[in-house]
Short mmCIF file of C-alpha atoms in Angstrom, two decimals:
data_model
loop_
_atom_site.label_atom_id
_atom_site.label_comp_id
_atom_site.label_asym_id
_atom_site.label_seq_id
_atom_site.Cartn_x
_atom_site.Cartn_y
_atom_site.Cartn_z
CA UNK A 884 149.82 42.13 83.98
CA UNK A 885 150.57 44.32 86.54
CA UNK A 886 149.32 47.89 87.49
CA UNK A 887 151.38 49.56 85.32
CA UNK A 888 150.78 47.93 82.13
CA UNK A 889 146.88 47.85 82.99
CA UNK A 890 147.20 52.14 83.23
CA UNK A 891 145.74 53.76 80.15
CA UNK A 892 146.00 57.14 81.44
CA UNK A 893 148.60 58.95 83.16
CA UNK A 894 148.02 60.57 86.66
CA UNK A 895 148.61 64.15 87.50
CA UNK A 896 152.32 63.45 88.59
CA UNK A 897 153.24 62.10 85.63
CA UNK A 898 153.86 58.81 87.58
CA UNK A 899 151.54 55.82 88.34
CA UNK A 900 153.27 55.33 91.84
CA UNK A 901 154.46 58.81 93.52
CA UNK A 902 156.52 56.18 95.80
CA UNK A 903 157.51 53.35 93.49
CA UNK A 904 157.32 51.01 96.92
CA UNK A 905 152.88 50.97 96.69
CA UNK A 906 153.22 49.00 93.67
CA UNK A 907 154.09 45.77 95.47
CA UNK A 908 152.17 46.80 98.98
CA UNK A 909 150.59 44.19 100.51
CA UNK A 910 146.95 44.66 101.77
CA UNK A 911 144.54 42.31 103.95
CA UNK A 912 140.73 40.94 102.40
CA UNK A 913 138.87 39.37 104.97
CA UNK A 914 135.68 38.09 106.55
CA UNK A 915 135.00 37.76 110.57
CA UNK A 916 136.45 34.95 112.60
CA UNK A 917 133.99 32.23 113.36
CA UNK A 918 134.92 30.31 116.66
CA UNK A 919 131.99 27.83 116.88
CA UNK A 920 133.70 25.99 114.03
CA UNK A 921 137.20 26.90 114.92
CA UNK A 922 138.20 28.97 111.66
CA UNK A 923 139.97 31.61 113.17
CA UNK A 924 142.61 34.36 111.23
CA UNK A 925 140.08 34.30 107.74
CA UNK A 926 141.56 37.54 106.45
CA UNK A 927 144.50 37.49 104.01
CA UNK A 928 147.42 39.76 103.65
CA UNK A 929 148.34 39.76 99.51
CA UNK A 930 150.03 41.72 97.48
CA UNK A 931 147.90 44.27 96.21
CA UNK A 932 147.93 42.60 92.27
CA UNK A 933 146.64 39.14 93.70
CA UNK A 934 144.25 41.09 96.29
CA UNK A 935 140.46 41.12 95.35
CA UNK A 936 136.59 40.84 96.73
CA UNK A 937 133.94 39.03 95.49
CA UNK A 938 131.61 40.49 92.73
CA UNK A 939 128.79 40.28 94.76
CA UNK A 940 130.03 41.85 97.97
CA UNK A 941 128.02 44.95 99.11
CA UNK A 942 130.59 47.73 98.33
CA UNK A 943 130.17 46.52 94.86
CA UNK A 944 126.89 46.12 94.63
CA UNK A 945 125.63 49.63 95.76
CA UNK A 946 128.72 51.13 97.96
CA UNK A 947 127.07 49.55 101.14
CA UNK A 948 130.03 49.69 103.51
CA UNK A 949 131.98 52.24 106.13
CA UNK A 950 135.30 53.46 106.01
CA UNK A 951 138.47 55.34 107.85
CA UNK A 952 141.11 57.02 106.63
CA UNK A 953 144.28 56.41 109.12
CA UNK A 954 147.90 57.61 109.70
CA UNK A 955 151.20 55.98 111.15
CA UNK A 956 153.71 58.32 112.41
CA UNK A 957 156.97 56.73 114.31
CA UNK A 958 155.47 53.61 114.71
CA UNK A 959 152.30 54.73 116.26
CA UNK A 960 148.74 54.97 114.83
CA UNK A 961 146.97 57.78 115.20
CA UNK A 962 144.04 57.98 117.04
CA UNK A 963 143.51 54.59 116.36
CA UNK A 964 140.45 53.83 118.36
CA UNK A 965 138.85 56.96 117.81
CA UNK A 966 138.58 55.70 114.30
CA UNK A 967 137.59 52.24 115.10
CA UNK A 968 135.17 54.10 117.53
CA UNK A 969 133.47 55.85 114.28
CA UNK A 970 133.31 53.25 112.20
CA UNK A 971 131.55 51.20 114.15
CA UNK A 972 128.95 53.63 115.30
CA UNK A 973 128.53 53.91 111.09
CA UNK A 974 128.76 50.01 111.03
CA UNK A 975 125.67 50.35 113.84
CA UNK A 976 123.71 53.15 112.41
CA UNK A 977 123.74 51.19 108.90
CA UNK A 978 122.41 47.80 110.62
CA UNK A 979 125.60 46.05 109.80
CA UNK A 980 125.35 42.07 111.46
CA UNK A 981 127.87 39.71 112.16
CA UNK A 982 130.81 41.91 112.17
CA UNK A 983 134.45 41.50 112.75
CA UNK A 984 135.38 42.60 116.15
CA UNK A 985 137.73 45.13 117.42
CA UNK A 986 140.48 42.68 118.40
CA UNK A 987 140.35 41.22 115.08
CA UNK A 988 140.39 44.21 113.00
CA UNK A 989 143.27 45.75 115.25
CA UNK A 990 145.11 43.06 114.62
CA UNK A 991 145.08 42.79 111.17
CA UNK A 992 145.99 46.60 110.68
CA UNK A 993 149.09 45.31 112.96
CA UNK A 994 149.86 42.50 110.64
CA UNK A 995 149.43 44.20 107.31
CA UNK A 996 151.30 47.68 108.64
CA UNK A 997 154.37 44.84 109.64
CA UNK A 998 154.48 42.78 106.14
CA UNK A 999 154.82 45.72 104.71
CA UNK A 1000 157.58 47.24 106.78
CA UNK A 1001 155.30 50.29 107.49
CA UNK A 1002 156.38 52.84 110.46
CA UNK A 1003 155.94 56.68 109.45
CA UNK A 1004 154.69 58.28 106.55
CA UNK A 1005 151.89 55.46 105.59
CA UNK A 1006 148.21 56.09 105.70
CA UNK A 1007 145.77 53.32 105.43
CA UNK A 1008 142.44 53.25 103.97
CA UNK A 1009 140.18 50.61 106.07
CA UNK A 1010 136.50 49.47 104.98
CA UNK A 1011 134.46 47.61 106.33
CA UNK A 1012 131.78 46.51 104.15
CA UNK A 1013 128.31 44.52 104.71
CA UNK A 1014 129.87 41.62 103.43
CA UNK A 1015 129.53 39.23 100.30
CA UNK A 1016 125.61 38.43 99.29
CA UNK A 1017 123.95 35.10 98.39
CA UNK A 1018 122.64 36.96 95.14
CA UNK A 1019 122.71 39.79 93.62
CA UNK A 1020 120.16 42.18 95.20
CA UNK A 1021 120.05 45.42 97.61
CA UNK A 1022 118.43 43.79 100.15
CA UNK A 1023 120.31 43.06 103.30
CA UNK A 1024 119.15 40.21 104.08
CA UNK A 1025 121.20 37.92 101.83
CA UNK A 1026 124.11 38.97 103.43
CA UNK A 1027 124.84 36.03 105.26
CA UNK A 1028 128.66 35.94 105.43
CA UNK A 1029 129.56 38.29 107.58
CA UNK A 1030 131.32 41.50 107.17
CA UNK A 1031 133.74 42.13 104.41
CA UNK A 1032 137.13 43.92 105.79
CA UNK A 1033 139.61 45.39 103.96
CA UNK A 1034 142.83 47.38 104.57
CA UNK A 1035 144.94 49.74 102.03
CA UNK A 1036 147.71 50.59 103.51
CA UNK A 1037 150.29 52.80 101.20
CA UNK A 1038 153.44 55.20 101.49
CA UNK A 1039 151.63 58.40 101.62
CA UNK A 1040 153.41 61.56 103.11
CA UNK A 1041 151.03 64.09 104.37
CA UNK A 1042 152.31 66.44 101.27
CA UNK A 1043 152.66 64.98 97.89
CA UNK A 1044 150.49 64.13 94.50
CA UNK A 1045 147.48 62.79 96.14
CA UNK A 1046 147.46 65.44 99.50
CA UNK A 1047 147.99 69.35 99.46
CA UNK A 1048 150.64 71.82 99.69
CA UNK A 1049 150.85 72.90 102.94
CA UNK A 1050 153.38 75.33 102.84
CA UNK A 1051 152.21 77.41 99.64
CA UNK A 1052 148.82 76.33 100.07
CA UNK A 1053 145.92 75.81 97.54
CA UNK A 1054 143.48 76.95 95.81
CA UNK A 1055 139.37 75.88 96.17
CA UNK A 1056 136.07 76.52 94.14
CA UNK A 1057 132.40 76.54 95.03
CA UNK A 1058 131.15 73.43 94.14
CA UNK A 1059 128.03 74.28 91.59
CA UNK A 1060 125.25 71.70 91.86
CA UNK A 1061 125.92 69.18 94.51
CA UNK A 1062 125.11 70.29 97.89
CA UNK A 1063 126.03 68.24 101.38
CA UNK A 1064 122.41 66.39 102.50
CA UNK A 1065 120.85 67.25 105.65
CA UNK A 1066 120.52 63.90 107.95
CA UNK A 1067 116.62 64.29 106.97
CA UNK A 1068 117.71 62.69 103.53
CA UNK A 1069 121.44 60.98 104.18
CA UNK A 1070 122.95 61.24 107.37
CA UNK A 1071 126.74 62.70 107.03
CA UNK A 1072 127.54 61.63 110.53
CA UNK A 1073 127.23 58.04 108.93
CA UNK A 1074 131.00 57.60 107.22
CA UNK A 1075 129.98 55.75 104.22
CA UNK A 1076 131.54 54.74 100.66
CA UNK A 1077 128.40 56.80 98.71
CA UNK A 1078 130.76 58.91 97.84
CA UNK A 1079 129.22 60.46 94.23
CA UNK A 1080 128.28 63.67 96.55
CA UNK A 1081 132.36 64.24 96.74
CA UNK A 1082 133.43 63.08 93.39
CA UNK A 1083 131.33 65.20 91.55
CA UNK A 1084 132.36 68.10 92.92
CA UNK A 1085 135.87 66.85 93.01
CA UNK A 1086 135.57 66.71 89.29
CA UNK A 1087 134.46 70.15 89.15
CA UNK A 1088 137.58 71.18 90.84
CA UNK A 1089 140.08 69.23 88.88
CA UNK A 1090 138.32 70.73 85.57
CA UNK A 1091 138.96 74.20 87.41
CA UNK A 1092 142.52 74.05 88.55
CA UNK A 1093 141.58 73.83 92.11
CA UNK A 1094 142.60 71.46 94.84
CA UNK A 1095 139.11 70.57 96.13
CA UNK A 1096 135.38 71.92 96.37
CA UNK A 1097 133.54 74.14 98.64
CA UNK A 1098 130.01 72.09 99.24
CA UNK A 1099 127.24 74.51 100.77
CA UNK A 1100 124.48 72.83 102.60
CA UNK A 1101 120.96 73.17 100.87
CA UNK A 1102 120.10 76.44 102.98
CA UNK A 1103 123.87 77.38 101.51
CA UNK A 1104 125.76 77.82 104.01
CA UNK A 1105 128.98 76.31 104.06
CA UNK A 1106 129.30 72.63 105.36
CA UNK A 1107 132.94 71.55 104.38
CA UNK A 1108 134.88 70.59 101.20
CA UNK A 1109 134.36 67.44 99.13
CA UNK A 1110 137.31 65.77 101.01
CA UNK A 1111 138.34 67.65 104.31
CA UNK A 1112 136.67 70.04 107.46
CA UNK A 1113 137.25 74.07 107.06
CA UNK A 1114 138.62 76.58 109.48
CA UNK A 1115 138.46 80.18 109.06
CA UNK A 1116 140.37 83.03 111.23
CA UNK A 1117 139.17 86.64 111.78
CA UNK A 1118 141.78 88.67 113.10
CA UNK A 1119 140.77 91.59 114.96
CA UNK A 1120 144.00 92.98 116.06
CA UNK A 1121 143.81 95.69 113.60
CA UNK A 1122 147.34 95.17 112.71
CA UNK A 1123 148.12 94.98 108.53
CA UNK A 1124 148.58 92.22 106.63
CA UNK A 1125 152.00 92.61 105.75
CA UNK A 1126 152.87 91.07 109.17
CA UNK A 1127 156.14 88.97 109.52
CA UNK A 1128 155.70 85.66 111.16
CA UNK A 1129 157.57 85.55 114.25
CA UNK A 1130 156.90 84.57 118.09
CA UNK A 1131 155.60 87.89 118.76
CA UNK A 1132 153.05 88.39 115.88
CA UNK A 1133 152.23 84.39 116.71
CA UNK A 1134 151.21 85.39 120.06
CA UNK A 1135 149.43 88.47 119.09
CA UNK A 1136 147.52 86.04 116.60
CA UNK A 1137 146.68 83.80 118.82
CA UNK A 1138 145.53 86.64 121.54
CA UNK A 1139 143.29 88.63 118.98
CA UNK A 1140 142.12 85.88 116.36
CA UNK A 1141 138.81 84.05 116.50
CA UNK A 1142 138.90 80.64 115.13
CA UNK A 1143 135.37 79.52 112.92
CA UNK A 1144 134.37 76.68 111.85
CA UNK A 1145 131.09 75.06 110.52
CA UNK A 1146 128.72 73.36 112.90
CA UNK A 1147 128.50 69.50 112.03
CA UNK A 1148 124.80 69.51 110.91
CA UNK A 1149 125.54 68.85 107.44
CA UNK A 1150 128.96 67.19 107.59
CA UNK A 1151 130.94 64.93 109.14
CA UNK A 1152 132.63 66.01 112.47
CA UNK A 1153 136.26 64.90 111.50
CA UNK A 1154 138.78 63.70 113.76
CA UNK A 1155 141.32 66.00 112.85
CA UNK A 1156 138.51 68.90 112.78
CA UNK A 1157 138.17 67.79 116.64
CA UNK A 1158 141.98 67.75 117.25
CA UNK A 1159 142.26 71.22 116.25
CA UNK A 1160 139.43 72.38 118.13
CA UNK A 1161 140.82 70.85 121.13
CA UNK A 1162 144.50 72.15 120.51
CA UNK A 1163 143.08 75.78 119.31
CA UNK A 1164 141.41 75.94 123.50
CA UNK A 1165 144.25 74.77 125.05
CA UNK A 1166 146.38 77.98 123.14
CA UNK A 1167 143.18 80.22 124.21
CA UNK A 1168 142.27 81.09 121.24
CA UNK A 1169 138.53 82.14 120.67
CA UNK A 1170 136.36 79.51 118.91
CA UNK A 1171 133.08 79.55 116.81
CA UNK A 1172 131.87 76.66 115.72
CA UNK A 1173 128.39 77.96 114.04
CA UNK A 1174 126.77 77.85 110.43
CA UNK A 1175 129.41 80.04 108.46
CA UNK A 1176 128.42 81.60 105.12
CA UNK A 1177 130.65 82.09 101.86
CA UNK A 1178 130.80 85.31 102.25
CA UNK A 1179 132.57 85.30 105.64
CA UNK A 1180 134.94 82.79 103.70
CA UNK A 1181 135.94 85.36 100.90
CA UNK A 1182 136.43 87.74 103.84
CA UNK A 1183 138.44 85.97 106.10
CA UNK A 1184 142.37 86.61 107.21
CA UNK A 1185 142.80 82.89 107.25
CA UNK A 1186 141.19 80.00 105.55
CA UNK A 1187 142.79 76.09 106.12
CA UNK A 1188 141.41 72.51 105.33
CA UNK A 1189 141.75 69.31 108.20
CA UNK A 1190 141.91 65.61 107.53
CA UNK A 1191 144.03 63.12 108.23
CA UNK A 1192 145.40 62.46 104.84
CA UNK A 1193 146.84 65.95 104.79
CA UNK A 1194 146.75 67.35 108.29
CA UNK A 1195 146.30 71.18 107.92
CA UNK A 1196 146.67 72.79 104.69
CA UNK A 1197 146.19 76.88 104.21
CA UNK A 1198 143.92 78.01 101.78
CA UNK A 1199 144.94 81.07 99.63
CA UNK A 1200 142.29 81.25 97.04
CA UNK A 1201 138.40 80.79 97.06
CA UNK A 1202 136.27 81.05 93.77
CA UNK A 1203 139.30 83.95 92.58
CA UNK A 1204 139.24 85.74 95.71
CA UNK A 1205 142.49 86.27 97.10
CA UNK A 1206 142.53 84.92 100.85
CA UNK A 1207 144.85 87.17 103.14
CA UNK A 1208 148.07 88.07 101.31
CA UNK A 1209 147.92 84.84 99.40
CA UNK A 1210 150.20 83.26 101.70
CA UNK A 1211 149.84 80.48 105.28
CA UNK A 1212 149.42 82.61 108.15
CA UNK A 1213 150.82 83.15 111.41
CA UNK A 1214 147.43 81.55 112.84
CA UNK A 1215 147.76 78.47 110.55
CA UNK A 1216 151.41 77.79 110.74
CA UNK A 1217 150.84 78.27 114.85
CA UNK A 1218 148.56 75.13 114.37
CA UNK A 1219 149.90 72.93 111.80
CA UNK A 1220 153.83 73.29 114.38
CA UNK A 1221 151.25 72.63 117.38
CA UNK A 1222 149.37 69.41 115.57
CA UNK A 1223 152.53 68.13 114.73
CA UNK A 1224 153.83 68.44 118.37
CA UNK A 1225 150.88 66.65 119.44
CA UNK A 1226 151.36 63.93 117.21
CA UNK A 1227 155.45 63.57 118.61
CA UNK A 1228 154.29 63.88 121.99
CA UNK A 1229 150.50 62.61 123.07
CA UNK A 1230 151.35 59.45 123.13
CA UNK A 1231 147.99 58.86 124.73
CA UNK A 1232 146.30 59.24 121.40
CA UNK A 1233 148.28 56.74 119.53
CA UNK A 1234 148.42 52.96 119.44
CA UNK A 1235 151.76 51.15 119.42
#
């Protein structure tokens, strides 16, 4: 049967497929190449109903794997090897062995974004996992096949069902019980699938209207949300809020604001998080990047989320408190046009 008749409940949308073209994408399942015995090109590309991984792969068995999240815009890949770059520092730091290498796993994203026709508006979800065991156990050393890999690659525009509004903006809670572990319990800076810390409190959200969670480190100060990096601005132009966003408020924005941001202690340091930071210096704009608290959050002119899924999004709401005038501001729109820019124009940071 396929996906659709297998759906017992209906998604947000109203629709199982927000583009009707992911229900016959193809994806790629693989294990490393192994030369000494001439088996090269072991991956598979299938269509995503005949695609599958063995019951006793790691990721199954207790979420043992790393992962990226990755965009295509005009035929280019994002920061492609800045992500490949992170997940195999996570692949290292979690003693993965006998991995796939880069070459490999570049050219299967290649293959997979081709069968499917894929040149803008796709994201792809890659994973690399420890790899299929012998038997059924936690222990890593009855992994003795190598590295699982395996890419999702779906039509995905950076504003729709499963991303943010990024014009109106959104809504976000304080997440209640879960807080984001210090690396003296689990390491953040490791990108791994244990991902209960973010669905919890991404459940709490849902339940409360809200796009996403605020997750406070255990001192509680504010790490990041249960899916993307946060930004605040503090405007101290002393001008009113009632502003109109044109060049010359844009420039006085950019002249007066100071641009905050959580230190990385507790969270991962995301790529797009970095992006901004980079972009935000080259416009001068001041930058703090600092433990933040909540408070400084309800209090701020401008609030907006990063990731690559959604790119910027503006925040209007935390926990009922109105952010600014409830609307994107001149410092957030200045950034999303500028990110967007980058991504027509620094070629250098894509992969064709």
């Amino acid at each position: 049967p396929s996906h659709r008749q297998r759906a017992f409940a209906t998604p947000p949308t109203g629709k199982l497929y927000e583009d009707p073209r992911n229900e016959h994408v193809f994806v790629f399942v693989g294990t490393p190449s192994d030369p000494s015995n001439g088996k090269r090109n072991r991956g598979r590309i299938l269509p995503r109903d005949m695609a599958a991984i063995s019951p006793f792969d790691s990721s199954v068995q207790g979420g043992d794997a790393t992962w990226e999240g990755i965009r295509v815009y005009n035929g280019r890949i994002f920061h492609l090897h800045r992500h490949l770059n992170r997940l195999f520092r996570s692949a290292k730091a979690l003693g993965f062995e006998n991995l796939h290498a880069r070459e490999e796993i570049v050219d299967a994203i290649f293959r997979v974004l081709a069968a499917n026709g894929m040149r803008d508006g796709a994201h792809m979800r890659l994973t690399l996992t420890r790899g299929e065991k012998a038997t059924s156990s936690m222990n890593p050393n009855f992994n003795v096949y190598g590295t699982t890999l395996i890419i999702l690659p779906e039509w995905k525009p950076t504003e729709g069902a499963t991303t943010y509004d990024n014009t109106k903006g959104v809504s976000l809670i304080t997440a209640g019980t879960c807080r984001r572990s210090p690396p003296s319990t689990l390491d953040n800076k490791i990108h791994h699938n244990n991902m209960i810390q973010n669905i919890l409190p991404k459940i709490q959200a849902n339940l409360a209207g809200a796009a996403d969670a605020i997750m406070l480190d255990v001192e509680g100060f504010v790490s990041e949300t249960n899916a993307t990096n946060l930004f605040l601005v503090r405007c101290d132009s002393g001008q009113g809020e009632e502003m109109e966003v044109n060049v010359a408020v844009e420039e006085d924005c950019v002249r007066n604001a100071v641009l905050v941001t959580p230190s990385a202690d507790h969270c991962l340091p995301g790529i797009t998080r970095d992006t901004v930071l980079l972009l935000a210096k080259e416009l001068g704009m001041q930058i703090e990047v600092r433990r933040v608290s909540l408070s400084e959050f309800y209090c701020a002119d401008e609030v907006f989320t990063t990731g690559t899924m959604g790119e910027l999004t503006p925040v209007t709401m935390i926990d009922g408190r109105k952010i600014g005038d409830l609307k994107r501001g001149p410092v957030t729109s200045l950034l999303q046009k500028t990110y967007k820019k980058a991504v027509e124009t620094r070629l250098d940071w894509s992969t064709e």
